[in-house]
Coordinates of C-alpha atoms in Angstrom, one line a residue:
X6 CA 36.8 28.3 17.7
X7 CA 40.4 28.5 16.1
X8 CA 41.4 30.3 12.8
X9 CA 41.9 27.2 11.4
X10 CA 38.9 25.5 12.2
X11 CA 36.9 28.9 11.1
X12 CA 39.3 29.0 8.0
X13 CA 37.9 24.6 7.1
X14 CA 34.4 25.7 7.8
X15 CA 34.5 28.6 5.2
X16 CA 35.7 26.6 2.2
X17 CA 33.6 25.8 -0.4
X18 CA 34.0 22.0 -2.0
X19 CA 36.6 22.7 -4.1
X20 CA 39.0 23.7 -1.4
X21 CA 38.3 21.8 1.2
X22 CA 38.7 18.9 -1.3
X23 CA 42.3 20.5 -2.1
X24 CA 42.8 20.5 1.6
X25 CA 41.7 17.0 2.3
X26 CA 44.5 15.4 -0.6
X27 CA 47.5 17.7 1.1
X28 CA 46.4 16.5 4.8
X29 CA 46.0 13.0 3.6
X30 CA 50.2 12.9 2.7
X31 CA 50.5 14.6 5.9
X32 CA 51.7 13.2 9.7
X33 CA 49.9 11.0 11.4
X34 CA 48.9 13.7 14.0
X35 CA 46.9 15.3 11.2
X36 CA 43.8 12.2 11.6
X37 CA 41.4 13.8 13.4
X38 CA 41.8 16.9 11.1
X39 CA 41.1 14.8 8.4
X40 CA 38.2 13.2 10.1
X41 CA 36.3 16.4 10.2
X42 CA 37.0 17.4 7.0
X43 CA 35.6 14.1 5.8
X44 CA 32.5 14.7 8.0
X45 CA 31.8 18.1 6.5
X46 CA 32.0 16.6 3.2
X47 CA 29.9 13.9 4.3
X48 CA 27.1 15.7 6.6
X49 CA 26.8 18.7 4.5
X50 CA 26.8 16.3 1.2
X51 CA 29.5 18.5 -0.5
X52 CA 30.4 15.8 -2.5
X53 CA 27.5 16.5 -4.4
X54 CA 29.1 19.5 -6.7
X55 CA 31.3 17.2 -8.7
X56 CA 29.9 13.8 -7.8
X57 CA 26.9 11.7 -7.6
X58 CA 27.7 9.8 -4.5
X59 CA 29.8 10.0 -1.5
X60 CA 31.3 6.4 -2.4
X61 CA 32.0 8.0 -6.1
X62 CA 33.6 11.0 -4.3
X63 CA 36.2 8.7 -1.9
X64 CA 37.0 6.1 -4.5
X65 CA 37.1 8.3 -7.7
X66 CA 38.0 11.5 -5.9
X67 CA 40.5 10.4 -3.3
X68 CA 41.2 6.8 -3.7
X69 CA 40.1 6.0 -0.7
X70 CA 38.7 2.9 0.7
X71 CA 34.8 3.5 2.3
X72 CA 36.2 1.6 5.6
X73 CA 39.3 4.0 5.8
X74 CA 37.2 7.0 5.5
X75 CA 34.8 6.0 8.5
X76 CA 37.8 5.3 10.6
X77 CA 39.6 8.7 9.7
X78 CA 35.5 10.2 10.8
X79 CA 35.3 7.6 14.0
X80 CA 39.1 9.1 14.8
X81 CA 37.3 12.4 15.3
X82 CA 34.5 11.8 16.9
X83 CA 36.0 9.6 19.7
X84 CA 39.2 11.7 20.0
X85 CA 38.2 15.6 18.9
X86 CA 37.5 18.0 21.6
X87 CA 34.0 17.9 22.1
X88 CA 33.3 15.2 19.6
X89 CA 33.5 17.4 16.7
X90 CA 36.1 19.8 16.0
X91 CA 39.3 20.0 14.2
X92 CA 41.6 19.7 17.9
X93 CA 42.8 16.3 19.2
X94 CA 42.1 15.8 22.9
X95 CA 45.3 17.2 24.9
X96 CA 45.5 13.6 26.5
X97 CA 45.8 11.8 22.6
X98 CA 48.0 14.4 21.3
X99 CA 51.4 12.4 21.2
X100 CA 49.3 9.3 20.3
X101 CA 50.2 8.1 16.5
X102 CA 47.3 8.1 13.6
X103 CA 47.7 4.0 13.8
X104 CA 47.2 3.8 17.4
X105 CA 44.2 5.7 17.2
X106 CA 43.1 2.9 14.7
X107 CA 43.4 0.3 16.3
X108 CA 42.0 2.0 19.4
X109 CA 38.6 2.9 18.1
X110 CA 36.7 -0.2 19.1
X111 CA 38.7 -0.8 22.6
X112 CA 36.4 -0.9 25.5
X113 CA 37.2 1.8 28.3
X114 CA 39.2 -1.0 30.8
X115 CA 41.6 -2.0 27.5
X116 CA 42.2 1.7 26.4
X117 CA 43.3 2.9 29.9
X118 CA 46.3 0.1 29.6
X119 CA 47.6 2.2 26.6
X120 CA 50.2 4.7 26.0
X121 CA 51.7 6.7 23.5
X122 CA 54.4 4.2 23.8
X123 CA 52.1 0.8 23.1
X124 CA 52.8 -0.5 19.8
X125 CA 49.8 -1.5 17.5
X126 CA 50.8 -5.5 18.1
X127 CA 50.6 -5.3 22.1
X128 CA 47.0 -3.8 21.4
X129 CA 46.4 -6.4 19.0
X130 CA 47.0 -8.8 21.5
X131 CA 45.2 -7.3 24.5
X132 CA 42.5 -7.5 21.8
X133 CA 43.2 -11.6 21.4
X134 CA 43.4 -12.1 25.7
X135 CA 40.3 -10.8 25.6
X136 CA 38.9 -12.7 23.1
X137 CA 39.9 -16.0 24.8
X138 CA 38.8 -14.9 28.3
X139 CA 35.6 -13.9 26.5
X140 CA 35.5 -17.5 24.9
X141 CA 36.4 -19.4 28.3
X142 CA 33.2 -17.9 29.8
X143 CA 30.7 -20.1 30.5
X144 CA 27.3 -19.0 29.5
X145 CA 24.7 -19.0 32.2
X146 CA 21.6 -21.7 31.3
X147 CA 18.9 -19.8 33.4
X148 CA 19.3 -17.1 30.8
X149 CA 18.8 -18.8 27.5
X150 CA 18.5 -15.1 25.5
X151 CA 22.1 -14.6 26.4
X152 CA 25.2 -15.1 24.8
X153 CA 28.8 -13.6 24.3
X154 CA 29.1 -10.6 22.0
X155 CA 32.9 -10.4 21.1
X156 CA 32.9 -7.3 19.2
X157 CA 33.0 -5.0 22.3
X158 CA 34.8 -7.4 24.8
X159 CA 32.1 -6.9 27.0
X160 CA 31.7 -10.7 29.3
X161 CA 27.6 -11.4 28.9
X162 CA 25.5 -9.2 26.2
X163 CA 21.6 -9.8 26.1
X164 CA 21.1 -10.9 22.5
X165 CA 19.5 -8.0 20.3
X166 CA 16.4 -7.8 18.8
X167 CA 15.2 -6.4 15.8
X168 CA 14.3 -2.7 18.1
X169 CA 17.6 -2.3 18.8
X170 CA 18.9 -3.5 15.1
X171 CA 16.5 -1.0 13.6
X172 CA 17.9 1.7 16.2
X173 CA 21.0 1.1 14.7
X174 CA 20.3 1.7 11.2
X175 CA 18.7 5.0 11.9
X176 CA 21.7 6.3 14.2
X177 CA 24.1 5.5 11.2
X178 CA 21.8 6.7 8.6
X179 CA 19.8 9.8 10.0
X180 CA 19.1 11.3 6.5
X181 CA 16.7 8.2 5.9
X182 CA 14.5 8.7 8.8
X183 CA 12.9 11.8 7.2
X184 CA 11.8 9.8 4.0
X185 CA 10.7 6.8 6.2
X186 CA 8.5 9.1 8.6
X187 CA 6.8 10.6 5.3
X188 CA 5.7 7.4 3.7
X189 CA 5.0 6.2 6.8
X190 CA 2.8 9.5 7.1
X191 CA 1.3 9.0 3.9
X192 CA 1.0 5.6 3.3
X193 CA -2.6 3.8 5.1
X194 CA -1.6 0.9 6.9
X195 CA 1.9 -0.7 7.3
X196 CA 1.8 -3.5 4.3
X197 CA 1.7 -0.3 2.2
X198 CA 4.6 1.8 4.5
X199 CA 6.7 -1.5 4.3
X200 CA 6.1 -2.1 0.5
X201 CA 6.8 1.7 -0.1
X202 CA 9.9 1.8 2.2
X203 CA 11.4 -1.3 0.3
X204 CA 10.4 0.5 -3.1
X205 CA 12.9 3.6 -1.7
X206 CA 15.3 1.5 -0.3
X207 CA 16.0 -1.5 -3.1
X208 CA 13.8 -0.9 -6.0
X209 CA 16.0 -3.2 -8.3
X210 CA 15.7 -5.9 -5.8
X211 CA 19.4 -5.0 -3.5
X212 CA 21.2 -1.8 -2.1
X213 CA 23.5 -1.8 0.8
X214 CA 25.4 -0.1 3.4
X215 CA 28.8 -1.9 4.2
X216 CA 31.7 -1.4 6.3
X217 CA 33.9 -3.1 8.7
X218 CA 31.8 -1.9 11.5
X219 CA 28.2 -2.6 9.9
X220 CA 26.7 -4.0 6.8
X221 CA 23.0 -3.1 6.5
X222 CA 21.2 -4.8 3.2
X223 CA 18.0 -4.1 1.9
X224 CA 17.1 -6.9 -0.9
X225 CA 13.2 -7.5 -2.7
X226 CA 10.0 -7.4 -0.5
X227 CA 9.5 -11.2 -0.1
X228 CA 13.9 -11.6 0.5
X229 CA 13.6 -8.5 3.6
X230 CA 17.0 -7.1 4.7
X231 CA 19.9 -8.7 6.2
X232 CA 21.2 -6.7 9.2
X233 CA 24.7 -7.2 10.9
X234 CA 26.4 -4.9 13.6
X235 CA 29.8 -5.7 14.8
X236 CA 29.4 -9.8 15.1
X237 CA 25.7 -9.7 15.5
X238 CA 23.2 -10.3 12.5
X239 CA 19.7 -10.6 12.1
X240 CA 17.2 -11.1 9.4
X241 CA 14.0 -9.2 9.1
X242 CA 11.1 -8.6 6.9
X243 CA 9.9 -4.7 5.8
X244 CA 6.5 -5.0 7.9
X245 CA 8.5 -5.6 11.2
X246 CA 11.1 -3.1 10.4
X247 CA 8.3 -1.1 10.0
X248 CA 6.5 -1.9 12.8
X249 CA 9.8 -0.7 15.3
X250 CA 10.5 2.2 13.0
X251 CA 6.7 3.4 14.2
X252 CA 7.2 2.0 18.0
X253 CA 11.1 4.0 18.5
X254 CA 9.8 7.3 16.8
X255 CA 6.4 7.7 18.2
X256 CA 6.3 11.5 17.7
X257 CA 5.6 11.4 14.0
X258 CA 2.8 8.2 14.1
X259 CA 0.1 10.0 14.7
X260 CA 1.4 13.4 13.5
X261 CA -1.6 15.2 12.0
X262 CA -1.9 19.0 10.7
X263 CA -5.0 20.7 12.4
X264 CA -7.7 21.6 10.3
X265 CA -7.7 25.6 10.4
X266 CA -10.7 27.9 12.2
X267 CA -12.8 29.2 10.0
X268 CA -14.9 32.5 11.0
X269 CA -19.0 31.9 10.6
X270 CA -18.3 34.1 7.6
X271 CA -15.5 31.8 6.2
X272 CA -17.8 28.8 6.4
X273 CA -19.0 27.9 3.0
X274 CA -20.3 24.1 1.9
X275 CA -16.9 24.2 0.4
X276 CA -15.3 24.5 4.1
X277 CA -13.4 20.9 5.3
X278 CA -15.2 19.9 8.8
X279 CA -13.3 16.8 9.1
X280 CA -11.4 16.5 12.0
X281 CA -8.8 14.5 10.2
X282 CA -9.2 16.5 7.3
X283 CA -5.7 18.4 6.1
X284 CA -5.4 21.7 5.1
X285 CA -4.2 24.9 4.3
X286 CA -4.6 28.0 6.7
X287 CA -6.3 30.9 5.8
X288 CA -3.7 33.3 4.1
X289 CA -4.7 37.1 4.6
X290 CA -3.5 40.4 2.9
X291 CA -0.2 40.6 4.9
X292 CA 0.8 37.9 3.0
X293 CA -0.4 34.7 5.3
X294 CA 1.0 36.0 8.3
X295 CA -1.3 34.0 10.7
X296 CA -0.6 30.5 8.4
X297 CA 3.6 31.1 8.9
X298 CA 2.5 31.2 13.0
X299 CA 0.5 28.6 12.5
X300 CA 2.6 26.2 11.0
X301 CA 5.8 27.5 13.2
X302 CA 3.6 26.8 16.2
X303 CA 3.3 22.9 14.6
X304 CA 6.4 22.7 14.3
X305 CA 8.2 24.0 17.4
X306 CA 5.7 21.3 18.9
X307 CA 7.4 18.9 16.7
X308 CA 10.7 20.1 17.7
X309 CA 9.4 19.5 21.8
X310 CA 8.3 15.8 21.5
X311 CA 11.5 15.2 19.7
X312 CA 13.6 16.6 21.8
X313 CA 11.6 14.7 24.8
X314 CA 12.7 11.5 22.8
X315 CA 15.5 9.4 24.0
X316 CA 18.6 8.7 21.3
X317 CA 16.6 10.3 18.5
X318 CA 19.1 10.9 15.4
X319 CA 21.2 13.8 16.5
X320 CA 21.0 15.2 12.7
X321 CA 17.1 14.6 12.5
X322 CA 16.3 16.6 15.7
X323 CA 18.9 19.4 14.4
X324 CA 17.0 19.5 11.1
X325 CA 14.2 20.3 12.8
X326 CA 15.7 22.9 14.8
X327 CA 16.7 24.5 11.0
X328 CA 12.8 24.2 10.4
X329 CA 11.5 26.2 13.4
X330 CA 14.8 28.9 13.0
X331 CA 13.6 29.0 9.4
X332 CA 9.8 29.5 10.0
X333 CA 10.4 31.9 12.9
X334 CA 12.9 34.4 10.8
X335 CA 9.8 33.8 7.8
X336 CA 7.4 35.2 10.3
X337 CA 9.2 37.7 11.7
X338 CA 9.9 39.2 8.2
X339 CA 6.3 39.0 7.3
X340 CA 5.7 40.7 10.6
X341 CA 8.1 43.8 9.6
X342 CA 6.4 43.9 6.0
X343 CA 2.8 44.2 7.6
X344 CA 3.8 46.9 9.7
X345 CA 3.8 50.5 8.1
X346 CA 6.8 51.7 6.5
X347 CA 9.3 54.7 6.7
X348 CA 7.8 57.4 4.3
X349 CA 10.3 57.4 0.7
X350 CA 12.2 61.1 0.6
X351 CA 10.4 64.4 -0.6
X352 CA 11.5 65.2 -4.2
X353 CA 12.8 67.9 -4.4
X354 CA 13.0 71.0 -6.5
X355 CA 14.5 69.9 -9.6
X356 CA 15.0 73.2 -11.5
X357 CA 17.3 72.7 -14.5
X358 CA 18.5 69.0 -16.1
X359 CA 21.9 68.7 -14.1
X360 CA 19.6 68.3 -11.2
X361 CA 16.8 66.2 -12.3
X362 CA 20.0 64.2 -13.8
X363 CA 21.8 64.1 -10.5
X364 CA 18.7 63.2 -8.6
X365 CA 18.1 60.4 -10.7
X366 CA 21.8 58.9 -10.2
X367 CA 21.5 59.0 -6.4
X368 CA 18.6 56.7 -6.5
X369 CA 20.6 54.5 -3.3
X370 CA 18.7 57.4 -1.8
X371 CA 15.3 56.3 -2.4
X372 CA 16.1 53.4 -0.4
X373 CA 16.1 49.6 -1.3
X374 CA 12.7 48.2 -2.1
X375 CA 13.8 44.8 -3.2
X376 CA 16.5 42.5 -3.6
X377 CA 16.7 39.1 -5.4
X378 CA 19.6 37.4 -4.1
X379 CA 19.3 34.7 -6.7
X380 CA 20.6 36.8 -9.6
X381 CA 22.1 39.7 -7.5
X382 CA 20.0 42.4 -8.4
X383 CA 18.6 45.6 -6.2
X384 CA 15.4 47.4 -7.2
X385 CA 14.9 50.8 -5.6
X386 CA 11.4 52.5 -6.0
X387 CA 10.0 56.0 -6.1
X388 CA 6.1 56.8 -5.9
X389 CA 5.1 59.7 -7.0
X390 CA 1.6 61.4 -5.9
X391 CA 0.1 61.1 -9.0
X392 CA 0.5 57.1 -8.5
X393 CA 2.9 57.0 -11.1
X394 CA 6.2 54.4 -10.2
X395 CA 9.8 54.5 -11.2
X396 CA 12.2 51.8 -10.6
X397 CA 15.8 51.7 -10.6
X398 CA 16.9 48.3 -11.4
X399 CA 20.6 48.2 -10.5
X400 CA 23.1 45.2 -11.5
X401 CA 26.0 45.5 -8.6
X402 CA 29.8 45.3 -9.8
X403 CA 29.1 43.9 -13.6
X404 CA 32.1 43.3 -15.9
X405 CA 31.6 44.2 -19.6
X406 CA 33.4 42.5 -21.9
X407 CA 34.7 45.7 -23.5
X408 CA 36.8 47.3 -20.9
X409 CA 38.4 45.5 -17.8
X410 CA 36.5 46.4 -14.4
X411 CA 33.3 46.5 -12.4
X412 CA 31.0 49.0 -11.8
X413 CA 27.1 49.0 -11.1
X414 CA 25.0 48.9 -14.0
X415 CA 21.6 51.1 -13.2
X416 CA 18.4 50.6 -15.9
X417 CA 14.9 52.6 -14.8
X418 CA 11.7 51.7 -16.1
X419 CA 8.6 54.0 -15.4
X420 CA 5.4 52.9 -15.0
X421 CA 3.0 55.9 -15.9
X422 CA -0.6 56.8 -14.0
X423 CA -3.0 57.0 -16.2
X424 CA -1.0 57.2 -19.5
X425 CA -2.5 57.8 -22.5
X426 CA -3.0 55.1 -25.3
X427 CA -1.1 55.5 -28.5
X428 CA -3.7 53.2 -30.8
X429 CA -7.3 54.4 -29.0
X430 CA -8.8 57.2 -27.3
X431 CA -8.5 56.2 -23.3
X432 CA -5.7 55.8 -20.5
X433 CA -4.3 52.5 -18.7
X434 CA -1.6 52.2 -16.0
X435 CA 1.4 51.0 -16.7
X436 CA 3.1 47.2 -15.5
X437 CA 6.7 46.2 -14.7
X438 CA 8.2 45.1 -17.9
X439 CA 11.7 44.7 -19.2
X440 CA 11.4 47.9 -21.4
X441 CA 13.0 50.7 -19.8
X442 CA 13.3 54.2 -19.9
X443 CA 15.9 56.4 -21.3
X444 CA 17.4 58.9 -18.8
X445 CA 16.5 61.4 -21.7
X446 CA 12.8 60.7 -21.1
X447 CA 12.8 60.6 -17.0
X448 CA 14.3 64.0 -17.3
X449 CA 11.3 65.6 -19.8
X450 CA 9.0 63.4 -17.3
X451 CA 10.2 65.1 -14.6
X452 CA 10.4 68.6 -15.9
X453 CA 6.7 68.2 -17.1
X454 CA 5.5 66.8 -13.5
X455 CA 7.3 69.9 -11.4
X456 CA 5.5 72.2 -13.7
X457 CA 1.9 71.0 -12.6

């Protein structure tokens, strides 16, 4: 991978938006650059930061048509080394950004008869000889089901059916087949699925998908959805899309969750013994290590059958691939927490205050107990034998608004064994709250507790 591409897949929205404008008033060369920026904004939904649509994002954002943007994406996956990446194929490099155009929809015999040197109105009509050879054929009787498809100049197509139209949908529109598979999973028979799946789709009666390449409509339950790809339409109902959505991904129909094994002491009359019955696995004290296994054993199963599956969404069978690498790193970290950890440091002999003082600050020492990467905050324990806590809770590089820099801000909160109460005669222990502890007091504490 090149420092460029490395450099585009680093950037965060706002930059690779920057980047998109400045490429856009750039050469022509510069399309299938600009194709894979559009697809990272696109597949990764990016977009989503500023705006609330990907349409919103072209048309407010970049002024840019819907059908311009899926060529620029087309450009790179049909002429990108390897399909996706930000370098043309050596063989299109001297090739111009309106050739590439107008060669996206060529069939392999057309495209071979152009050059860098073809202008766009030779191609244009290569693409109108074909069209009358293609019109001049006569269609064979014996095979009423047949007829001429002109959108990919191919002489004799069989005439799609609503399989292949529903195929289509999915491999334009991966991100759907999740929320399709789960209410067909949860819905009881397929009036229900198709009623539900309309509901998601058009639940003011019309939504659409349209391009120059496609135009997929959903309208009310009774209406159905108008499909057209390339020249080819068809008109279908919600219970028969249904019905092929179920046939082509067959994996997920009967998809069930296995009831988990109880122990003759875990059976109790509150115990599911329905087969079909779906439930939890038993969680134990390591956290639920043996449920994570369980369910990443389900789901690397999941991952097998789809792979086994013949032009399944590329982007659904990958999202299940970040499933299983997301359950197996779970399970491996629950693994490493059940097993016994290093013992903490010895504390040493602390004998006057500069020491207990300078023990305290090189609480790094301890060693990290916790982090929560959602606020950026470390916590570092120390356990002491009397079953007495103290925590460090350090704040990494914080400004403060009264002089200019960073440094790490360190608070410690102890959480006494046994502690006598202040308002009754008895002891209690201690919980985490956000109260700390002055250094001032961990020094007495810790003068007192050496002298025990």
């Amino acid at each position: 991978m090149d420092g460029l591409t490395i450099a585009i897949n680093e950037m965060g929205f706002e930059e690779l938006d920057k980047t998109i404008r400045i490429t856009m008033r750039r050469s022509a060369k510069d399309a299938v650059q600009l194709g894979y920026m559009l697809r990272r904004v696109l597949d990764e939904k990016l977009w989503a930061e500023s705006y609330d649509t990907y349409d919103d994002y072209l048309q407010q954002g970049l002024h840019m048509d819907y059908t311009v943007a899926t060529r620029f994406i087309g450009i790179n996956k049909k002429y990108s080394f390897m399909g996706r990446s930000m370098d043309i194929k050596e063989e299109y490099r001297d090739y111009s950004q309106s050739l590439l155009v107008e060669m996206l929809n060529l069939p392999a015999e057309l495209e071979e008869k152009v050059t860098p040197e073809t202008t766009v109105r030779e191609i244009r009509q290569m693409k109108k000889a074909s069209r009358k050879k293609l019109e001049s054929c006569i269609q064979d009787p014996a095979v009423p089901d047949e007829k001429i498809i002109e959108g990919e100049y191919r002489e004799i197509e069989v005439q799609h059916d609503a399989r292949w139209f529903t195929g289509q949908y999915i491999k334009h529109f991966p991100e759907d087949l999740t929320e399709f598979m789960r209410i067909c999973r949860e819905q009881k028979n397929n009036g229900d699925r198709a009623k539900a799946i309309q509901q998601y789709k058009a639940p003011y009666g019309y939504s659409s998908h349209s391009c120059i390449e496609y135009d997929f409509s959903f309208r009310g339950f009774q209406a159905g959805m108008e499909f057209r790809v390339g020249k080819e339409s068809m008109h279908m109902k919600y219970g028969r899309f249904v019905e092929e959505l179920m046939a082509l991904h067959d994996p997920f129909k009967n998809e069930k969750v296995a009831t988990p094994q109880y122990t003759a002491a875990e059976k109790s009359d509150e115990a599911p013994r329905d087969e079909e019955t779906t439930a939890a696995p038993q969680m134990d004290a390591h956290g639920g290590v043996p449920a994570v296994k369980k369910v990443l054993d389900e789901q690397k199963k999941l991952l097998a059958d789809m792979i086994a599956v013949e032009g399944l969404p590329e982007w659904t069978v990958a999202k299940q691939k970040i499933i299983v690498g997301a359950l197996a790193s779970m399970y491996t970290d629950l693994e490493n927490m059940s097993e016994e950890k290093e013992p903490q440091p010895e504390l040493p002999a602390l004998k006057n205050n500069d020491r207990r003082k300078e023990w305290l600050d090189n609480y790094k020492e301890w060693g990290i107990w916790y982090r929560d990467d959602n606020i950026d905050v470390n916590y570092y324990k120390f356990d002491f034998p009397d079953g007495t806590r103290l925590i460090a809770t350090e704040y990494p590089q914080r400004e403060r608004y009264y002089y200019k820099g960073q440094e790490d801000e360190v608070y410690y909160h102890l959480l006494e064994k046994n502690k006598k109460a202040h308002s009754y005669n008895g002891t209690y222990d201690e919980k985490y709250r956000q109260q700390t502890t002055s250094v001032t007091e961990l020094v007495e504490f810790l003068k007192n507790l050496q002298k025990k």
